[in-house]
Coordinates of C-alpha atoms in Angstrom, one line a residue:
Chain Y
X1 CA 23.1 -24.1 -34.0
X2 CA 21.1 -24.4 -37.1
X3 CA 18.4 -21.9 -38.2
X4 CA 16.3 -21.1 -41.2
X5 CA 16.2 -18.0 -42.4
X6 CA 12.6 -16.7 -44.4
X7 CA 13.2 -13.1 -46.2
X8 CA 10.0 -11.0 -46.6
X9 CA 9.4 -9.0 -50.0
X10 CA 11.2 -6.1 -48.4
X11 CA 14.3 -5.8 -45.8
X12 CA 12.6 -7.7 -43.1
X13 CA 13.0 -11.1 -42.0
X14 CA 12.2 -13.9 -39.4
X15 CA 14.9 -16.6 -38.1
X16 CA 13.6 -20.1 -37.2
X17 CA 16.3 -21.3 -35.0
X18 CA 16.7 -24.5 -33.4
X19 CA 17.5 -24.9 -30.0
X20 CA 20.9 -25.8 -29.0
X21 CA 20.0 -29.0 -26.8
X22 CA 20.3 -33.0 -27.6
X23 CA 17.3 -34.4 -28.7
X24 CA 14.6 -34.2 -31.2
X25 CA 11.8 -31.4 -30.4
X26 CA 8.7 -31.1 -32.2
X27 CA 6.8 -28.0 -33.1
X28 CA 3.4 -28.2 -34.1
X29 CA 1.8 -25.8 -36.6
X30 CA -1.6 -25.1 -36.6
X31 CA -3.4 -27.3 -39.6
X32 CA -5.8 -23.9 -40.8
X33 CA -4.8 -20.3 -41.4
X34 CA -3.7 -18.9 -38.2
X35 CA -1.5 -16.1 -36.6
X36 CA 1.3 -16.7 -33.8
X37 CA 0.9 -14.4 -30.5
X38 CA 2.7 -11.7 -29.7
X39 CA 4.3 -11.8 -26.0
X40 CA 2.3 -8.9 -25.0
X41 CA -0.6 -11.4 -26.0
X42 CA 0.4 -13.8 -24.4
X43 CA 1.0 -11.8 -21.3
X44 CA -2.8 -10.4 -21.4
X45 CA -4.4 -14.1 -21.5
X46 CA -1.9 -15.0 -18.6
X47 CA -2.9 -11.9 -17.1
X48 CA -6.9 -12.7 -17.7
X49 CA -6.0 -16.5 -16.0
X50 CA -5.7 -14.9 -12.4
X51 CA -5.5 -11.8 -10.4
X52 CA -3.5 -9.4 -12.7
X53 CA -3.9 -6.2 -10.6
X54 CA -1.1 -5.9 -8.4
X55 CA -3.0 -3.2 -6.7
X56 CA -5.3 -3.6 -3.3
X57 CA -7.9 -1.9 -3.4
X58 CA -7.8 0.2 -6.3
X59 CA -11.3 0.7 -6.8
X60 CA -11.1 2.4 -3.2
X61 CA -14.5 0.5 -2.2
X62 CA -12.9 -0.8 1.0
X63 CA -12.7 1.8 3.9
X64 CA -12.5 0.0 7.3
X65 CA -11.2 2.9 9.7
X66 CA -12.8 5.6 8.2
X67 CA -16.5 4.7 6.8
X68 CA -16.2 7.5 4.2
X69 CA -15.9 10.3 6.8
X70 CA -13.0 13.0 6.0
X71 CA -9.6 12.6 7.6
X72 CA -7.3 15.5 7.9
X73 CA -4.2 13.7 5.8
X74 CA -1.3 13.7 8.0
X75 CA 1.9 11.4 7.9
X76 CA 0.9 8.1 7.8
X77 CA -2.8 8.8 7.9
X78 CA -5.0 6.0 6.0
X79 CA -8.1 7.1 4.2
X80 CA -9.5 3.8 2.7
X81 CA -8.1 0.6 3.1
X82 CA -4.4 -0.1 1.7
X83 CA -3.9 4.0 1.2
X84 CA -1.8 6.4 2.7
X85 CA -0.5 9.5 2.7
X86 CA 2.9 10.7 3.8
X87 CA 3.6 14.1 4.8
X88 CA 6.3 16.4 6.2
X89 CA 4.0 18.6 7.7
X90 CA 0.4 18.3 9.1
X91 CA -3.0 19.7 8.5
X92 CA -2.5 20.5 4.8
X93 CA -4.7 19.0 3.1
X94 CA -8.1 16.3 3.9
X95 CA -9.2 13.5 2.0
X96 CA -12.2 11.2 1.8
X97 CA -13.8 8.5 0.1
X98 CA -16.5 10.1 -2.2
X99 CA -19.1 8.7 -4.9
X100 CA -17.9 10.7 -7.5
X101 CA -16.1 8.4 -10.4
X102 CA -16.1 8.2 -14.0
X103 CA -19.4 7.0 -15.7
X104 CA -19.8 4.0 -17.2
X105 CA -16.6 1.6 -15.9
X106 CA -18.2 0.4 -12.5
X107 CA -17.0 2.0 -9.7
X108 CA -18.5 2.8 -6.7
X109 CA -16.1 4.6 -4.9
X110 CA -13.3 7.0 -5.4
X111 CA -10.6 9.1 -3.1
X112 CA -11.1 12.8 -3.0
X113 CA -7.7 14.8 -2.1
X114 CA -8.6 18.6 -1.2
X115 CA -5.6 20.9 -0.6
X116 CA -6.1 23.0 3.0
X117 CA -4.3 26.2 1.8
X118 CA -2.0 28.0 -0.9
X119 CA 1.5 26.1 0.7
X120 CA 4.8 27.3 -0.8
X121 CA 6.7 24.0 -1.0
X122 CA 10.3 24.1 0.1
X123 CA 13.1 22.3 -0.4
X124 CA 12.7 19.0 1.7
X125 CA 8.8 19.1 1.6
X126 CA 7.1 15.6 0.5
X127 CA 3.8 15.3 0.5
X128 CA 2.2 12.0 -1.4
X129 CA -0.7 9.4 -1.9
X130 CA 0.7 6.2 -1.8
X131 CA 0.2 2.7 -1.6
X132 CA 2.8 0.1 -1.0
X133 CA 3.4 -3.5 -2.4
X134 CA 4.8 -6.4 -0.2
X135 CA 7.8 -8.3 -1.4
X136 CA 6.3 -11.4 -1.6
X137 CA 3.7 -10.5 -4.1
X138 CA 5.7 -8.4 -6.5
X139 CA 8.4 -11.0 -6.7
X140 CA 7.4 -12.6 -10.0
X141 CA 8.3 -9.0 -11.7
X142 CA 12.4 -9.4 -10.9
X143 CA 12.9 -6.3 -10.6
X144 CA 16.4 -5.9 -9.8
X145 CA 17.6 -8.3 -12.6
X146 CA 18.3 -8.9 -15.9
X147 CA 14.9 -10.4 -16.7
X148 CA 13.2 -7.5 -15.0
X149 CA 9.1 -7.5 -16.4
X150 CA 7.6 -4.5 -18.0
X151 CA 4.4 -3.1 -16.0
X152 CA 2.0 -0.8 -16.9
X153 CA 0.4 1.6 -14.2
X154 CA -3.2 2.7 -15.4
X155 CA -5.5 5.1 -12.8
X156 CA -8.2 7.3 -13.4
X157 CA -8.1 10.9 -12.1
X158 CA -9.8 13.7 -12.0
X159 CA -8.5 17.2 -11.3
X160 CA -9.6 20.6 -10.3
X161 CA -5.9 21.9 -11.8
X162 CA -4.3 21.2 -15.3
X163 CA -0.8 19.9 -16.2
X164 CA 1.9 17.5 -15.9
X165 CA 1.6 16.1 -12.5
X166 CA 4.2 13.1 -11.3
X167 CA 3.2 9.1 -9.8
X168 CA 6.4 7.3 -9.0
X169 CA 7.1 3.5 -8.6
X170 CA 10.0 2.6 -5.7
X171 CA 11.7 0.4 -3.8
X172 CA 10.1 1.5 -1.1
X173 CA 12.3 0.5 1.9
X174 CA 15.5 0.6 0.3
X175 CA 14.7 4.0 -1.0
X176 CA 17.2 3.7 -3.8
X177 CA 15.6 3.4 -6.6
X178 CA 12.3 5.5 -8.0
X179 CA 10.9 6.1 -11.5
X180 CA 8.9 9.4 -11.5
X181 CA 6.8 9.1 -14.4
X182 CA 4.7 11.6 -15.9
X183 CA 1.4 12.1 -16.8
X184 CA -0.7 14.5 -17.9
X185 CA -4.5 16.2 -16.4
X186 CA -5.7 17.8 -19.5
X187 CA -9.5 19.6 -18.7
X188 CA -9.9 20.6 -15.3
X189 CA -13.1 18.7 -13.1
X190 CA -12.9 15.7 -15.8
X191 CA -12.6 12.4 -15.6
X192 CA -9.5 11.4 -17.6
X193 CA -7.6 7.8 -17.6
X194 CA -4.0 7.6 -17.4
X195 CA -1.5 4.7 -18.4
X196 CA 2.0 4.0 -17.9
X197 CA 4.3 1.6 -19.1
X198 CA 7.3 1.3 -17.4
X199 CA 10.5 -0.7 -17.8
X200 CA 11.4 -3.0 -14.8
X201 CA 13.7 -2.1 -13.2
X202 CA 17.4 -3.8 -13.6
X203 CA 19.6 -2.7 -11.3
X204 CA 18.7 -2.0 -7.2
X205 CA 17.6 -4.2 -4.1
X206 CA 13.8 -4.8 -4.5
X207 CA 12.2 -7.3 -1.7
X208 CA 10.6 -10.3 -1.7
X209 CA 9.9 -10.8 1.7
X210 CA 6.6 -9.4 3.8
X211 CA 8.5 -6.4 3.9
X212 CA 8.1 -3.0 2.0
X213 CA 9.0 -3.5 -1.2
X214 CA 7.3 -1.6 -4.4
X215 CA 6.1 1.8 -4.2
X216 CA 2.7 3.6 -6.1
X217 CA 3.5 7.4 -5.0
X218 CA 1.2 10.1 -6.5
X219 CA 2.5 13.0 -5.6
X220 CA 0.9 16.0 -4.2
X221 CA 3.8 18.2 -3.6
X222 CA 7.7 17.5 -3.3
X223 CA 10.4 19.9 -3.1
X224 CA 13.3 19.9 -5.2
X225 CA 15.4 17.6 -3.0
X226 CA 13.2 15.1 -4.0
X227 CA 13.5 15.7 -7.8
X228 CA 15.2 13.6 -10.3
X229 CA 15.1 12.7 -13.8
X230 CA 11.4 12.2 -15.2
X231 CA 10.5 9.0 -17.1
X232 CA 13.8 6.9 -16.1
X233 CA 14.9 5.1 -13.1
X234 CA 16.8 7.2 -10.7
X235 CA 19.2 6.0 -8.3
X236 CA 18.3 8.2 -5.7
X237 CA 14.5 8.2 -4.2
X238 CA 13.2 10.9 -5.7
X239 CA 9.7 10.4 -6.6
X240 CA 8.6 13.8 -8.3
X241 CA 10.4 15.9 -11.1
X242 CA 10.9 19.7 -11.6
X243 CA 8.2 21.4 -12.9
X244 CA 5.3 19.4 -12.2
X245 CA 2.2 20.5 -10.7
X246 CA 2.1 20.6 -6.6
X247 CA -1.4 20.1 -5.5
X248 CA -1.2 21.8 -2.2
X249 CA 0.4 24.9 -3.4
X250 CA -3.2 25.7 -4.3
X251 CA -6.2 26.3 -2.1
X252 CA -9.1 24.4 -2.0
X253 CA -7.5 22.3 -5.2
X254 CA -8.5 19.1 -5.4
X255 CA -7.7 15.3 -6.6
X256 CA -9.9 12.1 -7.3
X257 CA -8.5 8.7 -8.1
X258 CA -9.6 5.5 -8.5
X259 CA -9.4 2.5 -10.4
X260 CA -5.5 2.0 -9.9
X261 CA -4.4 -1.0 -11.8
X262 CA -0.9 -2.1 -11.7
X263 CA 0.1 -5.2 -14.1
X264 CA 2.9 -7.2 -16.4
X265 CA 2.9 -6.1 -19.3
X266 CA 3.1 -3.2 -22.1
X267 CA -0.7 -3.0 -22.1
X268 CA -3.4 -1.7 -19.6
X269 CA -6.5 -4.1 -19.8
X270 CA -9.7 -3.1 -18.4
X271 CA -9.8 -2.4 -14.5
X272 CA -10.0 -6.1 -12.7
X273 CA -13.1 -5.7 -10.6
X274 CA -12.6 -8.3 -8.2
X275 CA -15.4 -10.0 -5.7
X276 CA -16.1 -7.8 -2.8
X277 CA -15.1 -10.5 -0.2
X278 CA -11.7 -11.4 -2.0
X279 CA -10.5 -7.9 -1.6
X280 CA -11.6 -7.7 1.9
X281 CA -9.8 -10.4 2.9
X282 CA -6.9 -9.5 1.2
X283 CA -7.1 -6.0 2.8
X284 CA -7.2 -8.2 6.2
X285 CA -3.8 -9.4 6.0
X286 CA -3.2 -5.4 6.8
X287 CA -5.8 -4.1 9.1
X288 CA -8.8 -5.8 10.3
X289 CA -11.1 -3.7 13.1
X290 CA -14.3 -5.7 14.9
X291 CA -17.4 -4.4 15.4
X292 CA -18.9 -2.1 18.1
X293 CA -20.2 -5.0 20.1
X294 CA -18.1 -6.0 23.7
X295 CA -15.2 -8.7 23.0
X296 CA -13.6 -8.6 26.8
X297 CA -14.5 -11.6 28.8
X298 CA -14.8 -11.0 32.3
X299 CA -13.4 -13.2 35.2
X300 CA -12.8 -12.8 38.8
X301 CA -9.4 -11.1 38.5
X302 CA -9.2 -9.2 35.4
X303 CA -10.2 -9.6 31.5
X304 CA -9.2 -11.2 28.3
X305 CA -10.0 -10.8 24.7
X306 CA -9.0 -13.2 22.3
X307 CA -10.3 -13.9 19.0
X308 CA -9.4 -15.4 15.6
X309 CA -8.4 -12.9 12.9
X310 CA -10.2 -13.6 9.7
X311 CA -6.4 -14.2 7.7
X312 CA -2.8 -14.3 8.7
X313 CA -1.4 -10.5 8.9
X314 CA 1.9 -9.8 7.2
X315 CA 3.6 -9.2 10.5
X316 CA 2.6 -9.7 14.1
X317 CA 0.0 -6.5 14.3
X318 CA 0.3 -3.6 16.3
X319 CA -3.5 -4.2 18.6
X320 CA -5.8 -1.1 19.9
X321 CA -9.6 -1.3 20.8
X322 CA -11.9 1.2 21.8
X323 CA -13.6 1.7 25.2
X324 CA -15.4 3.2 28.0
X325 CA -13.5 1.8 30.9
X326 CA -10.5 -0.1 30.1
X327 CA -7.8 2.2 30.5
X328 CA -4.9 0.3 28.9
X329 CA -3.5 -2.1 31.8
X330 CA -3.9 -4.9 28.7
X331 CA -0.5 -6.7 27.9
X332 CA -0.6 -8.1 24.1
X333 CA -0.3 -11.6 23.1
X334 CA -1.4 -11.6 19.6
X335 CA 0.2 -13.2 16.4
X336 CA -0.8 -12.7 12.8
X337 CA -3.9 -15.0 13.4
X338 CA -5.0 -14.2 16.6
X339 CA -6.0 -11.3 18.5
X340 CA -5.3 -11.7 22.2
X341 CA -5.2 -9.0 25.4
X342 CA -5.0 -10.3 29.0
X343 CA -5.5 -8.3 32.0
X344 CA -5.0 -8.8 35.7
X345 CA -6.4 -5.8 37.2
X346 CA -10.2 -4.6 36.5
X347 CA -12.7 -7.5 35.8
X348 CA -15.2 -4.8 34.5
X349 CA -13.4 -4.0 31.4
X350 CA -15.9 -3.6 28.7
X351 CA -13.6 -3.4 24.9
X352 CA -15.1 -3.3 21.4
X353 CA -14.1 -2.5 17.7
X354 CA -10.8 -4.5 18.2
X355 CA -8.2 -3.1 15.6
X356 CA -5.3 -5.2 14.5
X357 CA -3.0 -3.3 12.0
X358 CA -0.3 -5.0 10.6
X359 CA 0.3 -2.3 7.5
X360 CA 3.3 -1.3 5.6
Chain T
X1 CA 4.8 9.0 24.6
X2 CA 5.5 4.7 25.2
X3 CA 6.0 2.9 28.0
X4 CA 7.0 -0.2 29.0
X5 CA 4.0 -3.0 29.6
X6 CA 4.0 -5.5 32.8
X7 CA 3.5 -9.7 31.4
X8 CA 0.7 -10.9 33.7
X9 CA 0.9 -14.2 33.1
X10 CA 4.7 -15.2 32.7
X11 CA 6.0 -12.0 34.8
X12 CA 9.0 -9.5 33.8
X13 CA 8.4 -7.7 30.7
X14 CA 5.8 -8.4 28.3
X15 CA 7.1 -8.5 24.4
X16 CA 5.1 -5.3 23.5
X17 CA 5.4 -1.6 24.2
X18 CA 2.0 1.1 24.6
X19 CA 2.3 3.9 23.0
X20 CA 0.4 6.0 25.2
X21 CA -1.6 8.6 22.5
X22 CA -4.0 5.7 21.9
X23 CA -3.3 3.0 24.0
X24 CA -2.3 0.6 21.1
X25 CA 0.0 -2.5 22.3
X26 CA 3.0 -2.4 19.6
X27 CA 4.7 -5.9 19.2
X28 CA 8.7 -5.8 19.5
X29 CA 8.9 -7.5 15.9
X30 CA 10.8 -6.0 13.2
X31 CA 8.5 -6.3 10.3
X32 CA 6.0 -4.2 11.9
X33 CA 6.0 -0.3 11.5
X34 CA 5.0 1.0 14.6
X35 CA 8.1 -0.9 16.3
X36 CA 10.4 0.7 13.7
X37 CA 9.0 4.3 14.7
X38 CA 9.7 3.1 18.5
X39 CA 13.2 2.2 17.6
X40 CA 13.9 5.8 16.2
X41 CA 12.3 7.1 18.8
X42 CA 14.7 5.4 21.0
X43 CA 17.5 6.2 18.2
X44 CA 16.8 9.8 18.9
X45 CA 17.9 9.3 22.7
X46 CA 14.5 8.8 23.8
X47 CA 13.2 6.7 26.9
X48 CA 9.9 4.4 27.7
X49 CA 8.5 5.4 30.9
X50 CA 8.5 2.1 33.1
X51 CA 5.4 0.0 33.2
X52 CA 3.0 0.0 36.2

């Protein structure tokens, strides 16, 4: 394989190698003065060609069950659109979406975390803020493989406690993999923007189906049994590390976050701010609710409700409505486009705010 | 806590369970989340109630 070898005035120096194929293959220089990009360059045009922000969501403008009202946070409790919390116990802390966020980067929106008491976390506790990633549109990173990509997390927070708190990335549903990475809240009540660049990972199962497959945990309190090895891919899934701070553990405390950006690269760019209706419809494949108005139709025997969902769901949706007088003799015949109940026993049923949630 | 849900229109079984807290229809396909918390509940020696 033949190369050309060009020595700088000191130790460095660069190797123009040919590549070892038949054939004749022509590189063109650039005729004026120029510089060659680096492949973190390269990577942030790429990036700036289409939607670079793995995140849904991350400007937390979207909040279809909730409306910005407060939510106590239990397990698997969404407060705006795409995040969720998980939780050993309930009732310990609330959260909302709130108009508080940095000045000057153009949010509207943020997610406000408050702590419900002074909880001693034990052992097995977990308590986080997460959001998960399907396979299907995290398979371009490789994780798992030899060519696994570099990301970079970036997020802005804002704390009413100081320190080194923990966010993790995981194979979510295999649960054998997790990087707890640290970062740190320096003034207390401040706005402060955080960025992570993390190795992909090499080595694990990481889907690429519409199945649970990449992990964003912040955490807000994890025992030690869910500890490992900070800055470095664990085998186990442990997404905290001793020593950092656990939210809940003080009363009152409190967390904001928005603008959560997750992207190739060794770089954070600036937050993507995406068209409103883009991310609404790409928080539809995942829940979509109707509004307030009556969807049944009414015949002699009974009542149906069918209607076309704005997007195909991930997965067949799990379907709930709200009403006055339908008490649940509905059998479901929905698929990820279509949202259809048929009853054969009360033709006065009267159903609105149809909710379709097809979330990981 | 679920119970088993009556097909009007082909009769048996209908491919869906309720799970009575909310009245939600949960679809028996694997991908979805509230099936897989059925299928522990069942794991855990649980049983439906029978449908109406």
């Amino acid at each position: 394989m033949a190369s050309i070898k060009l020595r700088g005035d000191t130790s460095g120096e660069i190797t123009i190698q040919a590549p070892a194929v038949a054939g004749t293959t022509t590189l063109n220089l650039p005729a004026t003065s120029s510089t060659l990009a680096t492949t973190a360059q390269t990577e942030a045009v790429y990036n700036s060609l289409g939607v670079r922000n793995l995140i849904i969501n991350g400007d937390m403008r979207i909040d279809q069950r909730n409306a910005g009202a407060s939510v106590t946070a239990n397990d698997q409790t969404f407060v705006v659109d795409r995040f969720k919390f998980r939780a050993r116990l309930t009732s310990k802390m609330t959260a909302e979406q709130v108009t508080d966020v940095p000045t000057g980067q153009g949010f509207q929106y943020s997610t406000k975390i408050t702590s419900s008491s002074a909880y001693t976390i034990v052992s097995n506790d977990y308590f986080n803020f997460q959001q998960i990633l399907e396979g299907q549109n995290i398979s371009h990173l490789m994780f798992g493989t030899s060519d696994a990509k570099t990301v970079t997390l970036s997020f802005w927070v804002k704390s009413s406690l100081t320190g080194n708190f923990a966010v993790a990335l995981n194979n979510y549903q295999a649960s054998t993999r997790a990087y707890p990475a640290e970062y740190t809240i320096n003034t207390a009540d401040t706005w402060e923007k955080k960025t992570i660049t993390i190795q992909g990972d090499t080595s694990g199962t990481w889907d690429t189906d519409n199945t649970a497959a990449l992990g964003i945990i912040f955490s807000l309190g994890y025992g030690s049994d869910h500890e490992g090895t900070k800055n470095s891919w664990n085998s186990t899934d442990t997404n905290s590390f001793s020593g950092s701070v656990n939210l809940l553990e003080t009363n009152g405390a409190t967390l904001y976050i928005t603008g959560v950006q997750l992207e190739v690269g060794d770089t954070a760019t600036e937050f993507e701010h995406r068209p409103y209706d883009m991310e609404l419809q790409r928080c539809f494949r995942y829940y979509w609710q109707g509004d307030g108005t009556n969807y049944a139709t009414q015949y002699s025997n009974g009542a149906f409700i069918i209607c076309d969902l704005p997007t195909h769901m991930r997965v067949r949706p799990t379907t709930s409505y709200n009403s006055t007088n339908a008490t649940g003799s509905f059998a479901d015949y929905s698929r990820t486009n279509r949202f259809q109940l048929y009853d054969n026993t009360d033709p006065t049923y009267n159903v609105n705010t149809p909710k379709a949630d097809a979330e990981l | 806590m679920y119970k088993l849900v009556n097909d009007p229109i082909n009769g048996g079984l209908a491919d869906c369970i309720k799970r009575n807290a909310d009245n939600a229809l949960i679809p028996m396909v694997n991908g979805n989340r509230d099936y897989q918390e059925y299928l522990e509940w069942i794991a855990e020696g649980n049983t439906p109630e029978e449908a109406e």
